[in-house]
């Protein structure tokens, strides 16, 4: 199957003198995003040769902790939904969603 189109997602990270993120922006032209500001990004890449996940989690030093907790919760919920949809494993999907509810309860998010 030949590639008919390519698309890019770009992240630009502004760092301070200690290489701590101060600014994060991203662009995804095909998604209608052009240099939008953000306070955090989490990227996971699957290395199929090593059967390992490569990760990069960045957040700006001015991101409030309460927003960080909400960001983690929403990311976990999205992962649970994706897992259930992509694997058709409703039992584990429900278990993951239960954990998300527990996580939100313990952080007093709901």
GROMACS .gro file of C-alpha atoms in nm:
model
  110
    1UNK     CA    1   0.000   0.000   0.000
    2UNK     CA    2   0.156   0.329  -0.110
    3UNK     CA    3   0.153   0.641   0.107
    4UNK     CA    4  -0.084   0.889  -0.056
    5UNK     CA    5  -0.050   1.177   0.189
    6UNK     CA    6   0.171   1.279   0.478
    7UNK     CA    7   0.084   1.499   0.772
    8UNK     CA    8   0.296   1.665   1.039
    9UNK     CA    9   0.247   1.758   1.400
   10UNK     CA   10   0.516   1.993   1.527
   11UNK     CA   11   0.599   2.098   1.881
   12UNK     CA   12   0.811   2.400   1.965
   13UNK     CA   13   0.950   2.410   2.318
   14UNK     CA   14   1.094   2.734   2.458
   15UNK     CA   15   1.348   2.655   2.730
   16UNK     CA   16   1.509   2.862   3.003
   17UNK     CA   17   1.883   2.860   3.076
   18UNK     CA   18   1.844   2.527   3.265
   19UNK     CA   19   1.654   2.369   2.975
   20UNK     CA   20   1.325   2.376   3.167
   21UNK     CA   21   1.023   2.440   2.942
   22UNK     CA   22   0.882   2.792   2.962
   23UNK     CA   23   0.667   2.784   2.649
   24UNK     CA   24   0.510   2.505   2.445
   25UNK     CA   25   0.335   2.556   2.114
   26UNK     CA   26   0.216   2.309   1.855
   27UNK     CA   27   0.105   2.302   1.495
   28UNK     CA   28  -0.102   2.043   1.308
   29UNK     CA   29  -0.208   2.213   0.986
   30UNK     CA   30  -0.426   1.920   0.870
   31UNK     CA   31  -0.612   1.943   1.202
   32UNK     CA   32  -0.660   2.319   1.174
   33UNK     CA   33  -0.407   2.396   1.448
   34UNK     CA   34  -0.152   2.668   1.374
   35UNK     CA   35   0.090   2.758   1.654
   36UNK     CA   36  -0.142   2.704   1.951
   37UNK     CA   37  -0.002   2.755   2.300
   38UNK     CA   38  -0.008   2.479   2.559
   39UNK     CA   39   0.121   2.421   2.910
   40UNK     CA   40   0.189   2.047   2.876
   41UNK     CA   41   0.241   1.766   2.627
   42UNK     CA   42   0.265   1.389   2.664
   43UNK     CA   43   0.391   1.186   2.371
   44UNK     CA   44   0.417   0.808   2.351
   45UNK     CA   45   0.583   0.632   2.058
   46UNK     CA   46   0.583   0.255   2.009
   47UNK     CA   47   0.919   0.109   1.906
   48UNK     CA   48   0.802  -0.208   1.731
   49UNK     CA   49   1.155  -0.344   1.697
   50UNK     CA   50   1.232  -0.326   2.070
   51UNK     CA   51   0.868  -0.378   2.177
   52UNK     CA   52   0.902  -0.077   2.403
   53UNK     CA   53   0.732   0.258   2.453
   54UNK     CA   54   0.932   0.576   2.426
   55UNK     CA   55   0.784   0.868   2.620
   56UNK     CA   56   0.824   1.239   2.652
   57UNK     CA   57   0.628   1.431   2.914
   58UNK     CA   58   0.685   1.806   2.925
   59UNK     CA   59   0.510   2.085   3.108
   60UNK     CA   60   0.589   2.449   3.156
   61UNK     CA   61   0.711   2.556   3.496
   62UNK     CA   62   0.408   2.781   3.538
   63UNK     CA   63   0.149   2.503   3.487
   64UNK     CA   64  -0.065   2.488   3.802
   65UNK     CA   65  -0.067   2.158   3.991
   66UNK     CA   66  -0.448   2.141   3.986
   67UNK     CA   67  -0.441   2.163   3.605
   68UNK     CA   68  -0.167   1.897   3.593
   69UNK     CA   69  -0.388   1.661   3.794
   70UNK     CA   70  -0.681   1.729   3.562
   71UNK     CA   71  -0.454   1.676   3.257
   72UNK     CA   72  -0.343   1.336   3.391
   73UNK     CA   73  -0.702   1.236   3.465
   74UNK     CA   74  -0.828   1.335   3.121
   75UNK     CA   75  -0.535   1.154   2.959
   76UNK     CA   76  -0.613   0.836   3.154
   77UNK     CA   77  -0.982   0.856   3.056
   78UNK     CA   78  -0.889   0.901   2.689
   79UNK     CA   79  -0.650   0.604   2.711
   80UNK     CA   80  -0.923   0.387   2.865
   81UNK     CA   81  -1.168   0.484   2.590
   82UNK     CA   82  -0.910   0.425   2.316
   83UNK     CA   83  -0.807   0.092   2.467
   84UNK     CA   84  -1.165  -0.035   2.476
   85UNK     CA   85  -1.244   0.087   2.124
   86UNK     CA   86  -0.919  -0.033   1.967
   87UNK     CA   87  -0.895  -0.375   2.136
   88UNK     CA   88  -1.269  -0.448   2.171
   89UNK     CA   89  -1.192  -0.552   2.530
   90UNK     CA   90  -1.490  -0.408   2.715
   91UNK     CA   91  -1.409  -0.585   3.044
   92UNK     CA   92  -1.062  -0.427   3.075
   93UNK     CA   93  -1.195  -0.098   2.936
   94UNK     CA   94  -1.450  -0.089   3.217
   95UNK     CA   95  -1.178  -0.173   3.472
   96UNK     CA   96  -0.965   0.113   3.343
   97UNK     CA   97  -1.262   0.352   3.360
   98UNK     CA   98  -1.326   0.240   3.720
   99UNK     CA   99  -0.966   0.331   3.801
  100UNK     CA  100  -1.015   0.671   3.636
  101UNK     CA  101  -1.317   0.732   3.859
  102UNK     CA  102  -1.113   0.627   4.164
  103UNK     CA  103  -0.825   0.853   4.056
  104UNK     CA  104  -1.062   1.150   4.017
  105UNK     CA  105  -1.225   1.078   4.352
  106UNK     CA  106  -0.891   1.065   4.537
  107UNK     CA  107  -0.779   1.389   4.373
  108UNK     CA  108  -1.119   1.546   4.442
  109UNK     CA  109  -1.167   1.621   4.071
  110UNK     CA  110  -1.537   1.528   4.056
   0.00000   0.00000   0.00000
